[in-house]
Amino acid sequence: LAIKAGSAAPIGGMEEVVPPQHPTWGGLVDPVALVFDCDGTLVDTMGGFYTADLRTCHEFDMTMSKKQFYDLAGVPIQEIFRILAEEQGKSPDLDAMAARCKVIADELMVSGPDMIHPVVAIARDAKAKGIPLAVASSGVKPTVTGHLRGHGILDLFDVVVTCEDVAKGKPAPDLYLLAAERLGVDPTRCTAYEDAELGMQSARAAGMTVVDVRRLEGYPTDDYKATE
């Protein structure tokens, strides 16, 4: 991890002292469970989704910058389009936009996205040690489970919760709270793994300790830095 145990990390413009961390997983030294985001955390879908979101916006006479894409990462896609439309004074068919975006994304990633190996390695190591694992994703269940199944890692996870399972998506804590509930564990004793700022807000709001996977050695992209 780039942030060492006991060091200070800037969060929300403030300095936060990071407590001692698990030596290989980051986060809590003795977690009762690990909860993972999917897109940009376990599988490298962000490039494909950026292109799909951008093309969809153009088809519906809307715009989206890369900064907006990363700022809204972790939010359910229909809500992303609603926010963009409201900002631009548009009134598109949000169901149609979401459906079209899925078609484009599926076409772009027909062979499946790559795994993000340093994060999957943490999941595999924890699974081998008997730690319960969950996925808490803003994606739709068929896509999320399809990507995980395609890499043979779906069975690592005891629970998979997605946007259909909650009333409020990230940054609300609902997905992470539901994942902990279905695992039967205290969320404050869980470590969450996220690549998106709003996802990290969601996990922290649920009381979890958060690892920013973008800081892990071997993380595949630093595109998000262009938006900082």
PDB file of C-alpha atoms in Angstrom:
ATOM      1  CA  LEU A   1       0.000   0.000   0.000  1.00  0.00           C
ATOM      2  CA  ALA A   2       1.179   3.504  -0.779  1.00  0.00           C
ATOM      3  CA  ILE A   3      -0.086   4.810   2.593  1.00  0.00           C
ATOM      4  CA  LYS A   4       1.928   3.179   5.353  1.00  0.00           C
ATOM      5  CA  ALA A   5       0.536   2.242   8.748  1.00  0.00           C
ATOM      6  CA  GLY A   6       0.483   5.169  11.123  1.00  0.00           C
ATOM      7  CA  SER A   7       1.077   7.782   8.406  1.00  0.00           C
ATOM      8  CA  ALA A   8      -1.151  10.725   7.562  1.00  0.00           C
ATOM      9  CA  ALA A   9      -3.374  10.652   4.497  1.00  0.00           C
ATOM     10  CA  PRO A  10      -5.262  13.634   3.115  1.00  0.00           C
ATOM     11  CA  ILE A  11      -9.017  13.008   3.149  1.00  0.00           C
ATOM     12  CA  GLY A  12     -11.439  15.775   2.300  1.00  0.00           C
ATOM     13  CA  GLY A  13      -8.660  18.320   2.616  1.00  0.00           C
ATOM     14  CA  MET A  14      -7.836  17.229   6.178  1.00  0.00           C
ATOM     15  CA  GLU A  15      -5.054  15.131   7.596  1.00  0.00           C
ATOM     16  CA  GLU A  16      -6.155  11.773   8.974  1.00  0.00           C
ATOM     17  CA  VAL A  17      -3.873   9.508  10.953  1.00  0.00           C
ATOM     18  CA  VAL A  18      -4.129   6.020   9.511  1.00  0.00           C
ATOM     19  CA  PRO A  19      -4.194   3.281  12.193  1.00  0.00           C
ATOM     20  CA  PRO A  20      -2.017   0.180  11.916  1.00  0.00           C
ATOM     21  CA  GLN A  21      -3.069  -1.828   8.880  1.00  0.00           C
ATOM     22  CA  HIS A  22      -3.125  -5.449   7.859  1.00  0.00           C
ATOM     23  CA  PRO A  23       0.359  -6.085   6.446  1.00  0.00           C
ATOM     24  CA  THR A  24      -0.822  -7.430   3.078  1.00  0.00           C
ATOM     25  CA  TRP A  25      -4.504  -6.526   2.737  1.00  0.00           C
ATOM     26  CA  GLY A  26      -4.458  -2.965   4.080  1.00  0.00           C
ATOM     27  CA  GLY A  27      -7.393  -1.832   6.199  1.00  0.00           C
ATOM     28  CA  LEU A  28      -8.133  -3.416   9.568  1.00  0.00           C
ATOM     29  CA  VAL A  29      -5.544  -5.699  11.123  1.00  0.00           C
ATOM     30  CA  ASP A  30      -8.206  -8.255  12.074  1.00  0.00           C
ATOM     31  CA  PRO A  31     -11.304  -7.744   9.872  1.00  0.00           C
ATOM     32  CA  VAL A  32     -14.311 -10.027  10.232  1.00  0.00           C
ATOM     33  CA  ALA A  33     -15.052  -9.633   6.505  1.00  0.00           C
ATOM     34  CA  LEU A  34     -13.841  -7.886   3.357  1.00  0.00           C
ATOM     35  CA  VAL A  35     -16.252  -6.079   1.025  1.00  0.00           C
ATOM     36  CA  PHE A  36     -15.247  -5.146  -2.520  1.00  0.00           C
ATOM     37  CA  ASP A  37     -16.591  -2.765  -5.109  1.00  0.00           C
ATOM     38  CA  CYS A  38     -16.511  -4.365  -8.572  1.00  0.00           C
ATOM     39  CA  ASP A  39     -15.954  -1.915 -11.451  1.00  0.00           C
ATOM     40  CA  GLY A  40     -12.509  -0.365 -11.228  1.00  0.00           C
ATOM     41  CA  THR A  41     -11.774  -2.457  -8.141  1.00  0.00           C
ATOM     42  CA  LEU A  42     -11.966  -6.144  -9.086  1.00  0.00           C
ATOM     43  CA  VAL A  43     -12.300  -5.716 -12.864  1.00  0.00           C
ATOM     44  CA  ASP A  44     -10.861  -3.003 -15.092  1.00  0.00           C
ATOM     45  CA  THR A  45     -14.067  -1.714 -16.668  1.00  0.00           C
ATOM     46  CA  MET A  46     -13.614   2.020 -16.222  1.00  0.00           C
ATOM     47  CA  GLY A  47     -12.142   2.719 -19.661  1.00  0.00           C
ATOM     48  CA  GLY A  48     -14.937   0.810 -21.378  1.00  0.00           C
ATOM     49  CA  PHE A  49     -17.625   2.434 -19.269  1.00  0.00           C
ATOM     50  CA  TYR A  50     -16.217   5.913 -19.913  1.00  0.00           C
ATOM     51  CA  THR A  51     -16.444   5.338 -23.658  1.00  0.00           C
ATOM     52  CA  ALA A  52     -19.940   3.845 -23.366  1.00  0.00           C
ATOM     53  CA  ASP A  53     -21.192   6.686 -21.157  1.00  0.00           C
ATOM     54  CA  LEU A  54     -19.672   9.317 -23.460  1.00  0.00           C
ATOM     55  CA  ARG A  55     -21.121   7.800 -26.632  1.00  0.00           C
ATOM     56  CA  THR A  56     -24.532   7.485 -24.990  1.00  0.00           C
ATOM     57  CA  CYS A  57     -24.452  11.131 -23.931  1.00  0.00           C
ATOM     58  CA  HIS A  58     -23.560  12.215 -27.463  1.00  0.00           C
ATOM     59  CA  GLU A  59     -26.394  10.132 -28.929  1.00  0.00           C
ATOM     60  CA  PHE A  60     -28.831  11.870 -26.579  1.00  0.00           C
ATOM     61  CA  ASP A  61     -27.440  15.360 -27.306  1.00  0.00           C
ATOM     62  CA  MET A  62     -25.630  15.632 -23.978  1.00  0.00           C
ATOM     63  CA  THR A  63     -22.023  16.052 -22.889  1.00  0.00           C
ATOM     64  CA  MET A  64     -19.816  14.459 -20.230  1.00  0.00           C
ATOM     65  CA  SER A  65     -16.217  15.277 -19.332  1.00  0.00           C
ATOM     66  CA  LYS A  66     -13.716  12.768 -17.990  1.00  0.00           C
ATOM     67  CA  LYS A  67     -13.731  14.705 -14.703  1.00  0.00           C
ATOM     68  CA  GLN A  68     -17.512  14.325 -14.446  1.00  0.00           C
ATOM     69  CA  PHE A  69     -17.166  10.604 -15.182  1.00  0.00           C
ATOM     70  CA  TYR A  70     -14.670  10.031 -12.363  1.00  0.00           C
ATOM     71  CA  ASP A  71     -16.414  12.421  -9.973  1.00  0.00           C
ATOM     72  CA  LEU A  72     -19.613  10.360 -10.399  1.00  0.00           C
ATOM     73  CA  ALA A  73     -17.909   6.955 -10.437  1.00  0.00           C
ATOM     74  CA  GLY A  74     -19.785   4.556  -8.172  1.00  0.00           C
ATOM     75  CA  VAL A  75     -23.182   6.168  -8.756  1.00  0.00           C
ATOM     76  CA  PRO A  76     -25.774   4.003 -10.597  1.00  0.00           C
ATOM     77  CA  ILE A  77     -25.730   4.809 -14.318  1.00  0.00           C
ATOM     78  CA  GLN A  78     -29.302   6.067 -14.556  1.00  0.00           C
ATOM     79  CA  GLU A  79     -28.631   8.488 -11.697  1.00  0.00           C
ATOM     80  CA  ILE A  80     -25.459   9.676 -13.460  1.00  0.00           C
ATOM     81  CA  PHE A  81     -27.473  10.484 -16.575  1.00  0.00           C
ATOM     82  CA  ARG A  82     -30.140  12.206 -14.470  1.00  0.00           C
ATOM     83  CA  ILE A  83     -27.542  14.433 -12.809  1.00  0.00           C
ATOM     84  CA  LEU A  84     -25.922  15.321 -16.138  1.00  0.00           C
ATOM     85  CA  ALA A  85     -29.296  16.007 -17.772  1.00  0.00           C
ATOM     86  CA  GLU A  86     -30.363  18.268 -14.919  1.00  0.00           C
ATOM     87  CA  GLU A  87     -27.094  20.210 -15.134  1.00  0.00           C
ATOM     88  CA  GLN A  88     -27.563  20.652 -18.902  1.00  0.00           C
ATOM     89  CA  GLY A  89     -31.274  21.453 -18.877  1.00  0.00           C
ATOM     90  CA  LYS A  90     -32.175  18.267 -20.774  1.00  0.00           C
ATOM     91  CA  SER A  91     -35.069  15.844 -20.321  1.00  0.00           C
ATOM     92  CA  PRO A  92     -33.978  12.568 -21.948  1.00  0.00           C
ATOM     93  CA  ASP A  93     -35.589   9.162 -21.514  1.00  0.00           C
ATOM     94  CA  LEU A  94     -33.338   7.903 -18.722  1.00  0.00           C
ATOM     95  CA  ASP A  95     -34.456   4.280 -19.109  1.00  0.00           C
ATOM     96  CA  ALA A  96     -33.554   4.422 -22.798  1.00  0.00           C
ATOM     97  CA  MET A  97     -30.191   6.002 -22.018  1.00  0.00           C
ATOM     98  CA  ALA A  98     -29.328   3.323 -19.473  1.00  0.00           C
ATOM     99  CA  ALA A  99     -30.384   0.550 -21.842  1.00  0.00           C
ATOM    100  CA  ARG A 100     -28.392   2.024 -24.736  1.00  0.00           C
ATOM    101  CA  CYS A 101     -25.330   2.480 -22.526  1.00  0.00           C
ATOM    102  CA  LYS A 102     -25.448  -1.189 -21.520  1.00  0.00           C
ATOM    103  CA  VAL A 103     -25.580  -2.260 -25.168  1.00  0.00           C
ATOM    104  CA  ILE A 104     -22.554  -0.112 -26.024  1.00  0.00           C
ATOM    105  CA  ALA A 105     -20.612  -1.279 -22.960  1.00  0.00           C
ATOM    106  CA  ASP A 106     -21.355  -4.930 -23.730  1.00  0.00           C
ATOM    107  CA  GLU A 107     -20.132  -4.433 -27.303  1.00  0.00           C
ATOM    108  CA  LEU A 108     -16.945  -2.713 -26.158  1.00  0.00           C
ATOM    109  CA  MET A 109     -16.180  -5.394 -23.556  1.00  0.00           C
ATOM    110  CA  VAL A 110     -17.464  -8.416 -25.445  1.00  0.00           C
ATOM    111  CA  SER A 111     -14.389 -10.435 -24.455  1.00  0.00           C
ATOM    112  CA  GLY A 112     -14.692  -9.249 -20.866  1.00  0.00           C
ATOM    113  CA  PRO A 113     -12.646  -6.696 -18.897  1.00  0.00           C
ATOM    114  CA  ASP A 114      -9.277  -7.564 -17.399  1.00  0.00           C
ATOM    115  CA  MET A 115      -8.984  -8.521 -13.754  1.00  0.00           C
ATOM    116  CA  ILE A 116      -7.296  -6.073 -11.405  1.00  0.00           C
ATOM    117  CA  HIS A 117      -4.778  -8.564 -10.091  1.00  0.00           C
ATOM    118  CA  PRO A 118      -3.518  -6.910  -6.870  1.00  0.00           C
ATOM    119  CA  VAL A 119      -7.093  -6.614  -5.587  1.00  0.00           C
ATOM    120  CA  VAL A 120      -8.136 -10.104  -6.644  1.00  0.00           C
ATOM    121  CA  ALA A 121      -4.999 -11.435  -4.936  1.00  0.00           C
ATOM    122  CA  ILE A 122      -6.217  -9.922  -1.648  1.00  0.00           C
ATOM    123  CA  ALA A 123      -9.622 -11.581  -2.107  1.00  0.00           C
ATOM    124  CA  ARG A 124      -8.061 -14.963  -2.856  1.00  0.00           C
ATOM    125  CA  ASP A 125      -5.708 -14.768   0.119  1.00  0.00           C
ATOM    126  CA  ALA A 126      -8.528 -13.793   2.473  1.00  0.00           C
ATOM    127  CA  LYS A 127     -10.777 -16.544   1.121  1.00  0.00           C
ATOM    128  CA  ALA A 128      -8.018 -19.107   1.734  1.00  0.00           C
ATOM    129  CA  LYS A 129      -7.848 -17.911   5.346  1.00  0.00           C
ATOM    130  CA  GLY A 130     -11.605 -18.314   5.830  1.00  0.00           C
ATOM    131  CA  ILE A 131     -12.533 -14.625   5.832  1.00  0.00           C
ATOM    132  CA  PRO A 132     -16.071 -13.970   4.484  1.00  0.00           C
ATOM    133  CA  LEU A 133     -16.123 -11.858   1.300  1.00  0.00           C
ATOM    134  CA  ALA A 134     -18.785  -9.738  -0.391  1.00  0.00           C
ATOM    135  CA  VAL A 135     -19.204  -7.508  -3.422  1.00  0.00           C
ATOM    136  CA  ALA A 136     -21.106  -4.221  -3.083  1.00  0.00           C
ATOM    137  CA  SER A 137     -21.497  -2.742  -6.557  1.00  0.00           C
ATOM    138  CA  SER A 138     -23.537   0.035  -8.159  1.00  0.00           C
ATOM    139  CA  GLY A 139     -23.669  -2.076 -11.317  1.00  0.00           C
ATOM    140  CA  VAL A 140     -26.558  -4.275 -12.409  1.00  0.00           C
ATOM    141  CA  LYS A 141     -26.428  -7.850 -11.166  1.00  0.00           C
ATOM    142  CA  PRO A 142     -26.208  -9.693 -14.527  1.00  0.00           C
ATOM    143  CA  THR A 143     -23.246  -7.558 -15.604  1.00  0.00           C
ATOM    144  CA  VAL A 144     -21.429  -7.729 -12.276  1.00  0.00           C
ATOM    145  CA  THR A 145     -21.853 -11.477 -11.835  1.00  0.00           C
ATOM    146  CA  GLY A 146     -21.064 -12.032 -15.517  1.00  0.00           C
ATOM    147  CA  HIS A 147     -17.726 -10.235 -15.250  1.00  0.00           C
ATOM    148  CA  LEU A 148     -16.798 -12.091 -12.063  1.00  0.00           C
ATOM    149  CA  ARG A 149     -17.911 -15.446 -13.466  1.00  0.00           C
ATOM    150  CA  GLY A 150     -15.972 -14.814 -16.669  1.00  0.00           C
ATOM    151  CA  HIS A 151     -12.746 -14.688 -14.665  1.00  0.00           C
ATOM    152  CA  GLY A 152     -13.686 -17.631 -12.468  1.00  0.00           C
ATOM    153  CA  ILE A 153     -13.797 -15.513  -9.307  1.00  0.00           C
ATOM    154  CA  LEU A 154     -17.536 -15.297  -8.615  1.00  0.00           C
ATOM    155  CA  ASP A 155     -17.314 -18.215  -6.193  1.00  0.00           C
ATOM    156  CA  LEU A 156     -14.834 -16.292  -4.042  1.00  0.00           C
ATOM    157  CA  PHE A 157     -17.696 -14.158  -2.773  1.00  0.00           C
ATOM    158  CA  ASP A 158     -20.297 -15.273  -0.263  1.00  0.00           C
ATOM    159  CA  VAL A 159     -22.572 -12.317  -1.073  1.00  0.00           C
ATOM    160  CA  VAL A 160     -23.037 -10.068  -4.123  1.00  0.00           C
ATOM    161  CA  VAL A 161     -25.252  -6.993  -3.735  1.00  0.00           C
ATOM    162  CA  THR A 162     -25.961  -4.589  -6.607  1.00  0.00           C
ATOM    163  CA  CYS A 163     -28.019  -1.504  -7.354  1.00  0.00           C
ATOM    164  CA  GLU A 164     -31.259  -3.487  -7.685  1.00  0.00           C
ATOM    165  CA  ASP A 165     -30.982  -4.563  -4.033  1.00  0.00           C
ATOM    166  CA  VAL A 166     -31.184  -1.119  -2.389  1.00  0.00           C
ATOM    167  CA  ALA A 167     -33.331   2.002  -2.512  1.00  0.00           C
ATOM    168  CA  LYS A 168     -30.332   4.350  -2.486  1.00  0.00           C
ATOM    169  CA  GLY A 169     -27.058   3.736  -4.301  1.00  0.00           C
ATOM    170  CA  LYS A 170     -23.629   5.083  -3.439  1.00  0.00           C
ATOM    171  CA  PRO A 171     -22.678   7.464  -1.820  1.00  0.00           C
ATOM    172  CA  ALA A 172     -25.465   6.361   0.553  1.00  0.00           C
ATOM    173  CA  PRO A 173     -24.242   3.519   2.805  1.00  0.00           C
ATOM    174  CA  ASP A 174     -27.039   1.111   1.849  1.00  0.00           C
ATOM    175  CA  LEU A 175     -25.029  -1.264  -0.371  1.00  0.00           C
ATOM    176  CA  TYR A 176     -22.266  -1.730   2.176  1.00  0.00           C
ATOM    177  CA  LEU A 177     -24.686  -2.064   5.065  1.00  0.00           C
ATOM    178  CA  LEU A 178     -26.676  -4.692   3.156  1.00  0.00           C
ATOM    179  CA  ALA A 179     -23.507  -6.619   2.285  1.00  0.00           C
ATOM    180  CA  ALA A 180     -22.544  -6.737   5.972  1.00  0.00           C
ATOM    181  CA  GLU A 181     -26.082  -7.702   6.973  1.00  0.00           C
ATOM    182  CA  ARG A 182     -26.167 -10.602   4.513  1.00  0.00           C
ATOM    183  CA  LEU A 183     -22.755 -11.754   5.702  1.00  0.00           C
ATOM    184  CA  GLY A 184     -24.026 -11.533   9.283  1.00  0.00           C
ATOM    185  CA  VAL A 185     -21.178  -9.292  10.432  1.00  0.00           C
ATOM    186  CA  ASP A 186     -20.683  -5.908  12.096  1.00  0.00           C
ATOM    187  CA  PRO A 187     -19.924  -3.360   9.333  1.00  0.00           C
ATOM    188  CA  THR A 188     -17.565  -1.455  11.632  1.00  0.00           C
ATOM    189  CA  ARG A 189     -15.306  -4.515  11.684  1.00  0.00           C
ATOM    190  CA  CYS A 190     -15.123  -4.810   7.897  1.00  0.00           C
ATOM    191  CA  THR A 191     -12.578  -3.518   5.396  1.00  0.00           C
ATOM    192  CA  ALA A 192     -13.955  -2.144   2.123  1.00  0.00           C
ATOM    193  CA  TYR A 193     -12.044  -1.863  -1.161  1.00  0.00           C
ATOM    194  CA  GLU A 194     -12.946   0.974  -3.522  1.00  0.00           C
ATOM    195  CA  ASP A 195     -11.578   2.960  -6.461  1.00  0.00           C
ATOM    196  CA  ALA A 196     -14.141   5.807  -6.493  1.00  0.00           C
ATOM    197  CA  GLU A 197     -14.449   8.740  -4.122  1.00  0.00           C
ATOM    198  CA  LEU A 198     -18.245   8.392  -3.798  1.00  0.00           C
ATOM    199  CA  GLY A 199     -17.841   4.673  -3.179  1.00  0.00           C
ATOM    200  CA  MET A 200     -15.367   5.404  -0.410  1.00  0.00           C
ATOM    201  CA  GLN A 201     -17.866   7.836   1.107  1.00  0.00           C
ATOM    202  CA  SER A 202     -20.475   5.079   0.990  1.00  0.00           C
ATOM    203  CA  ALA A 203     -18.273   2.551   2.767  1.00  0.00           C
ATOM    204  CA  ARG A 204     -17.158   5.052   5.417  1.00  0.00           C
ATOM    205  CA  ALA A 205     -20.784   6.049   6.022  1.00  0.00           C
ATOM    206  CA  ALA A 206     -21.470   2.366   6.700  1.00  0.00           C
ATOM    207  CA  GLY A 207     -18.719   2.439   9.339  1.00  0.00           C
ATOM    208  CA  MET A 208     -16.162   0.433   7.350  1.00  0.00           C
ATOM    209  CA  THR A 209     -12.440   1.027   7.080  1.00  0.00           C
ATOM    210  CA  VAL A 210     -11.590   1.801   3.436  1.00  0.00           C
ATOM    211  CA  VAL A 211      -8.660   0.869   1.218  1.00  0.00           C
ATOM    212  CA  ASP A 212      -8.212   3.045  -1.884  1.00  0.00           C
ATOM    213  CA  VAL A 213      -7.205   0.375  -4.399  1.00  0.00           C
ATOM    214  CA  ARG A 214      -5.783   2.978  -6.770  1.00  0.00           C
ATOM    215  CA  ARG A 215      -2.838   3.219  -4.374  1.00  0.00           C
ATOM    216  CA  LEU A 216      -2.046  -0.479  -4.501  1.00  0.00           C
ATOM    217  CA  GLU A 217       1.136  -1.458  -6.307  1.00  0.00           C
ATOM    218  CA  GLY A 218       0.193  -2.848  -9.716  1.00  0.00           C
ATOM    219  CA  TYR A 219      -3.108  -0.972 -10.063  1.00  0.00           C
ATOM    220  CA  PRO A 220      -3.550  -0.754 -13.858  1.00  0.00           C
ATOM    221  CA  THR A 221      -4.339   2.909 -14.494  1.00  0.00           C
ATOM    222  CA  ASP A 222      -3.825   6.388 -13.128  1.00  0.00           C
ATOM    223  CA  ASP A 223      -6.347   8.089 -15.444  1.00  0.00           C
ATOM    224  CA  TYR A 224      -8.301   9.270 -12.403  1.00  0.00           C
ATOM    225  CA  LYS A 225      -5.353  11.509 -11.433  1.00  0.00           C
ATOM    226  CA  ALA A 226      -6.088  13.752 -14.409  1.00  0.00           C
ATOM    227  CA  THR A 227      -9.304  14.790 -12.632  1.00  0.00           C
ATOM    228  CA  GLU A 228      -7.751  15.651  -9.267  1.00  0.00           C
TER     229      GLU A 228
END
